[in-house]
Short mmCIF file of C-alpha atoms in Angstrom, two decimals:
data_model
loop_
_atom_site.label_atom_id
_atom_site.label_comp_id
_atom_site.label_asym_id
_atom_site.label_seq_id
_atom_site.Cartn_x
_atom_site.Cartn_y
_atom_site.Cartn_z
CA UNK A 1 0.20 -0.05 0.14
CA UNK A 2 1.75 3.08 -0.99
CA UNK A 3 1.34 5.97 1.38
CA UNK A 4 2.10 9.76 1.74
CA UNK A 5 2.31 10.74 5.28
CA UNK A 6 1.75 14.20 6.54
CA UNK A 7 1.34 15.91 10.07
CA UNK A 8 -2.30 17.26 10.12
CA UNK A 9 -1.48 20.45 11.79
CA UNK A 10 -2.60 22.99 12.38
CA UNK A 11 0.51 24.51 12.00
CA UNK A 12 0.55 27.93 13.41
CA UNK A 13 3.49 30.46 12.22
CA UNK A 14 3.39 34.23 12.57
CA UNK A 15 2.83 36.63 9.87
CA UNK A 16 5.96 37.54 8.21
CA UNK A 17 7.47 33.43 9.28
CA UNK A 18 8.49 30.57 7.19
CA UNK A 19 6.24 28.26 7.39
CA UNK A 20 7.54 24.49 7.01
CA UNK A 21 5.41 21.66 5.49
CA UNK A 22 7.00 18.55 5.07
CA UNK A 23 5.91 15.17 3.72
CA UNK A 24 7.26 11.74 3.01
CA UNK A 25 6.30 8.69 0.65
CA UNK A 26 6.60 5.29 1.11
CA UNK A 27 7.27 4.34 -2.71
CA UNK A 28 10.48 4.39 -3.78
CA UNK A 29 9.30 4.47 -7.39
CA UNK A 30 7.55 8.02 -7.27
CA UNK A 31 8.75 10.37 -10.07
CA UNK A 32 6.14 13.23 -10.14
CA UNK A 33 5.94 15.43 -6.66
CA UNK A 34 3.10 18.09 -5.69
CA UNK A 35 1.97 20.69 -2.91
CA UNK A 36 -1.71 21.43 -3.08
CA UNK A 37 -3.11 24.41 -1.40
CA UNK A 38 -7.13 23.91 -0.78
CA UNK A 39 -9.20 26.73 1.34
CA UNK A 40 -12.02 25.43 3.05
CA UNK A 41 -15.28 24.34 1.21
CA UNK A 42 -13.28 24.87 -2.26
CA UNK A 43 -10.61 22.16 -4.75
CA UNK A 44 -7.42 21.86 -4.48
CA UNK A 45 -5.25 24.24 -6.38
CA UNK A 46 -1.77 22.94 -7.33
CA UNK A 47 1.05 24.90 -6.34
CA UNK A 48 4.28 23.70 -6.79
CA UNK A 49 5.02 20.15 -8.51
CA UNK A 50 9.01 19.07 -8.73
CA UNK A 51 10.13 16.44 -10.42
CA UNK A 52 13.99 15.88 -9.15
CA UNK A 53 16.28 16.18 -6.17
CA UNK A 54 16.68 20.13 -5.12
CA UNK A 55 14.99 23.02 -4.71
CA UNK A 56 12.72 24.76 -6.77
CA UNK A 57 11.64 28.05 -6.14
CA UNK A 58 8.17 30.49 -7.07
CA UNK A 59 8.16 33.47 -6.02
CA UNK A 60 7.27 32.72 -2.05
CA UNK A 61 7.44 29.36 -2.19
CA UNK A 62 10.27 26.26 -2.36
CA UNK A 63 9.71 22.95 -3.00
CA UNK A 64 12.20 20.65 -1.76
CA UNK A 65 12.77 17.15 -2.73
CA UNK A 66 15.24 13.89 -1.58
CA UNK A 67 14.74 10.95 -3.21
CA UNK A 68 16.96 8.99 -1.00
CA UNK A 69 15.09 9.91 2.10
CA UNK A 70 11.90 9.75 0.27
CA UNK A 71 10.79 13.33 1.12
CA UNK A 72 9.30 16.65 0.51
CA UNK A 73 8.73 19.56 1.47
CA UNK A 74 7.61 22.84 1.26
CA UNK A 75 8.73 26.16 2.63
CA UNK A 76 6.24 29.47 2.58
CA UNK A 77 7.96 32.47 2.83
CA UNK A 78 6.79 36.26 4.20
CA UNK A 79 3.77 34.11 5.65
CA UNK A 80 0.44 35.87 5.13
CA UNK A 81 -2.84 35.38 6.94
CA UNK A 82 -4.25 34.62 3.03
CA UNK A 83 -2.46 31.36 2.67
CA UNK A 84 -4.20 30.07 5.94
CA UNK A 85 -5.75 26.67 4.16
CA UNK A 86 -4.58 22.45 3.83
CA UNK A 87 -2.01 21.60 2.08
CA UNK A 88 -1.56 18.23 0.68
CA UNK A 89 1.35 16.97 -0.38
CA UNK A 90 0.19 14.24 -3.41
CA UNK A 91 2.96 11.92 -5.59
CA UNK A 92 2.43 9.92 -8.65
CA UNK A 93 4.26 7.52 -10.55
CA UNK A 94 3.94 6.32 -14.25
CA UNK A 95 0.71 5.03 -14.96
CA UNK A 96 -0.36 5.62 -11.28
CA UNK A 97 -2.69 7.31 -9.57
CA UNK A 98 -1.90 10.29 -8.06
CA UNK A 99 -1.63 9.57 -3.93
CA UNK A 100 -2.64 12.17 -1.70
CA UNK A 101 -1.14 12.64 2.12
CA UNK A 102 -4.30 13.72 4.53
CA UNK A 103 -2.86 17.66 4.39
CA UNK A 104 -1.65 19.93 6.51
CA UNK A 105 -3.82 22.50 8.18
CA UNK A 106 -1.58 26.28 8.26
CA UNK A 107 -3.12 28.84 10.10
CA UNK A 108 -0.93 32.23 9.29
CA UNK A 109 -1.47 34.89 13.09
CA UNK A 110 -2.24 38.23 12.14
CA UNK B 1 -8.32 28.68 -21.45
CA UNK B 2 -10.69 26.62 -19.65
CA UNK B 3 -10.41 24.59 -16.99
CA UNK B 4 -11.06 21.13 -15.82
CA UNK B 5 -15.10 21.41 -15.57
CA UNK B 6 -17.68 19.60 -13.50
CA UNK B 7 -21.31 19.45 -13.59
CA UNK B 8 -23.10 19.90 -11.97
CA UNK B 9 -21.91 21.84 -9.07
CA UNK B 10 -24.61 21.22 -6.84
CA UNK B 11 -27.18 17.88 -7.05
CA UNK B 12 -29.33 16.45 -4.63
CA UNK B 13 -30.50 13.16 -5.40
CA UNK B 14 -33.44 11.19 -3.17
CA UNK B 15 -32.01 7.40 -1.62
CA UNK B 16 -32.51 5.66 -4.50
CA UNK B 17 -32.02 7.64 -8.04
CA UNK B 18 -29.23 7.62 -9.61
CA UNK B 19 -26.58 10.60 -10.52
CA UNK B 20 -24.42 11.80 -12.72
CA UNK B 21 -21.15 13.52 -12.07
CA UNK B 22 -19.48 14.98 -15.65
CA UNK B 23 -16.15 15.87 -15.95
CA UNK B 24 -14.71 17.81 -18.83
CA UNK B 25 -10.75 18.01 -18.69
CA UNK B 26 -8.64 20.57 -20.10
CA UNK B 27 -8.10 20.64 -23.70
CA UNK B 28 -5.23 18.11 -24.09
CA UNK B 29 -5.80 16.40 -21.24
CA UNK B 30 -6.03 12.69 -21.99
CA UNK B 31 -6.44 11.22 -17.84
CA UNK B 32 -8.55 11.69 -15.19
CA UNK B 33 -8.70 10.91 -11.93
CA UNK B 34 -11.95 11.61 -9.71
CA UNK B 35 -11.57 11.71 -5.85
CA UNK B 36 -14.18 11.58 -2.93
CA UNK B 37 -14.10 14.05 -0.15
CA UNK B 38 -16.04 14.27 3.27
CA UNK B 39 -15.81 17.97 5.70
CA UNK B 40 -12.80 18.05 7.26
CA UNK B 41 -11.11 14.58 5.69
CA UNK B 42 -8.67 14.13 3.02
CA UNK B 43 -8.69 13.09 -0.99
CA UNK B 44 -9.73 9.52 -1.20
CA UNK B 45 -9.07 8.30 -5.04
CA UNK B 46 -11.33 6.24 -6.52
CA UNK B 47 -10.42 5.73 -10.54
CA UNK B 48 -8.13 7.04 -13.37
CA UNK B 49 -9.30 6.81 -16.32
CA UNK B 50 -7.43 7.49 -19.77
CA UNK B 51 -9.24 7.54 -23.01
CA UNK B 52 -11.79 4.64 -23.36
CA UNK B 53 -9.90 2.89 -20.67
CA UNK B 54 -10.14 2.86 -16.93
CA UNK B 55 -6.30 2.68 -15.62
CA UNK B 56 -6.75 2.21 -11.85
CA UNK B 57 -10.30 1.62 -10.36
CA UNK B 58 -9.00 0.24 -6.95
CA UNK B 59 -11.34 3.23 -4.98
CA UNK B 60 -14.64 2.12 -6.66
CA UNK B 61 -17.09 0.30 -4.54
CA UNK B 62 -17.65 -2.86 -6.16
CA UNK B 63 -21.33 -2.35 -6.32
CA UNK B 64 -23.70 0.73 -7.09
CA UNK B 65 -20.39 3.12 -8.86
CA UNK B 66 -19.03 3.34 -12.07
CA UNK B 67 -16.65 5.74 -14.31
CA UNK B 68 -16.08 5.95 -18.12
CA UNK B 69 -14.31 8.06 -20.57
CA UNK B 70 -15.58 7.99 -23.64
CA UNK B 71 -13.30 8.77 -26.90
CA UNK B 72 -15.97 11.82 -27.73
CA UNK B 73 -17.34 13.64 -24.53
CA UNK B 74 -16.72 14.11 -20.85
CA UNK B 75 -15.68 11.60 -18.35
CA UNK B 76 -18.89 10.84 -16.35
CA UNK B 77 -18.82 9.18 -12.40
CA UNK B 78 -22.36 7.42 -12.21
CA UNK B 79 -23.90 6.11 -8.69
CA UNK B 80 -26.84 3.75 -9.07
CA UNK B 81 -29.56 3.61 -5.84
CA UNK B 82 -28.19 6.62 -3.98
CA UNK B 83 -27.91 6.26 -0.22
CA UNK B 84 -27.60 9.12 2.40
CA UNK B 85 -23.44 7.69 2.73
CA UNK B 86 -22.73 8.60 -0.77
CA UNK B 87 -22.98 12.71 0.32
CA UNK B 88 -20.29 13.83 -0.55
CA UNK B 89 -17.68 16.67 -2.45
CA UNK B 90 -16.62 14.47 -6.05
CA UNK B 91 -13.96 16.15 -7.25
CA UNK B 92 -12.44 15.31 -11.28
CA UNK B 93 -8.60 16.28 -11.94
CA UNK B 94 -6.62 15.74 -15.40
CA UNK B 95 -3.70 15.91 -16.96
CA UNK B 96 -1.59 15.79 -20.12
CA UNK B 97 -0.06 12.40 -19.45
CA UNK B 98 0.91 10.15 -16.96
CA UNK B 99 3.16 11.96 -15.04
CA UNK B 100 2.35 15.51 -16.12
CA UNK B 101 0.60 17.59 -13.33
CA UNK B 102 -2.99 16.70 -12.36
CA UNK B 103 -5.37 19.99 -11.97
CA UNK B 104 -8.90 20.35 -9.98
CA UNK B 105 -12.13 20.87 -11.52
CA UNK B 106 -14.48 22.88 -8.94
CA UNK B 107 -15.93 19.73 -7.66
CA UNK B 108 -19.47 18.39 -7.38
CA UNK B 109 -21.36 18.62 -4.28
CA UNK B 110 -23.87 15.35 -3.63
CA UNK B 111 -26.76 15.91 -1.34
CA UNK B 112 -28.55 12.79 -0.71
CA UNK B 113 -31.70 13.23 0.91
#
């Protein structure tokens, strides 16, 4: 059974701080890694994807991938109250389903 | 450039009726995924389809649920003889290929009364 593990939180950070969200996965064959943001009552929104080891930056977001440790993380710099949401980690291998973690609820305190 | 379109957005069915949920993938996308989500819970995988093929239906209940993605037209998730436990948000996502990023539609909120 392929699994994606996340701490459900809530993770509380003050406004302007760095939020660090973590995720581990069980399937070493996973090739594609995604972070989604989901506001309450809304659909998941893709915010980052990464395929290779290392860091990938996009604005205030940085995704980090370490395949040897089977670990993916998302850093959000200069956190804003509007970043308060649930962040879903997802992994995929080829012709297989996208497997999601339970999601980490982030609260940015003004 | 339309995104993933799901309809209807809200659907109310009486127990025993059929529910049909539609998903039109993004232009150029041929892979479709269906997920179910209960309030305050995670996304539960249901089925993964490519045009005219079911790739993975391991998350589909054995009875009452079926899905298709024909050569022409949207993907359909069909729930026969709905029960109250089927009430949930049903999300569809699509991707351009097996490794591509998956984008979600707005979801269909099914309520069984």
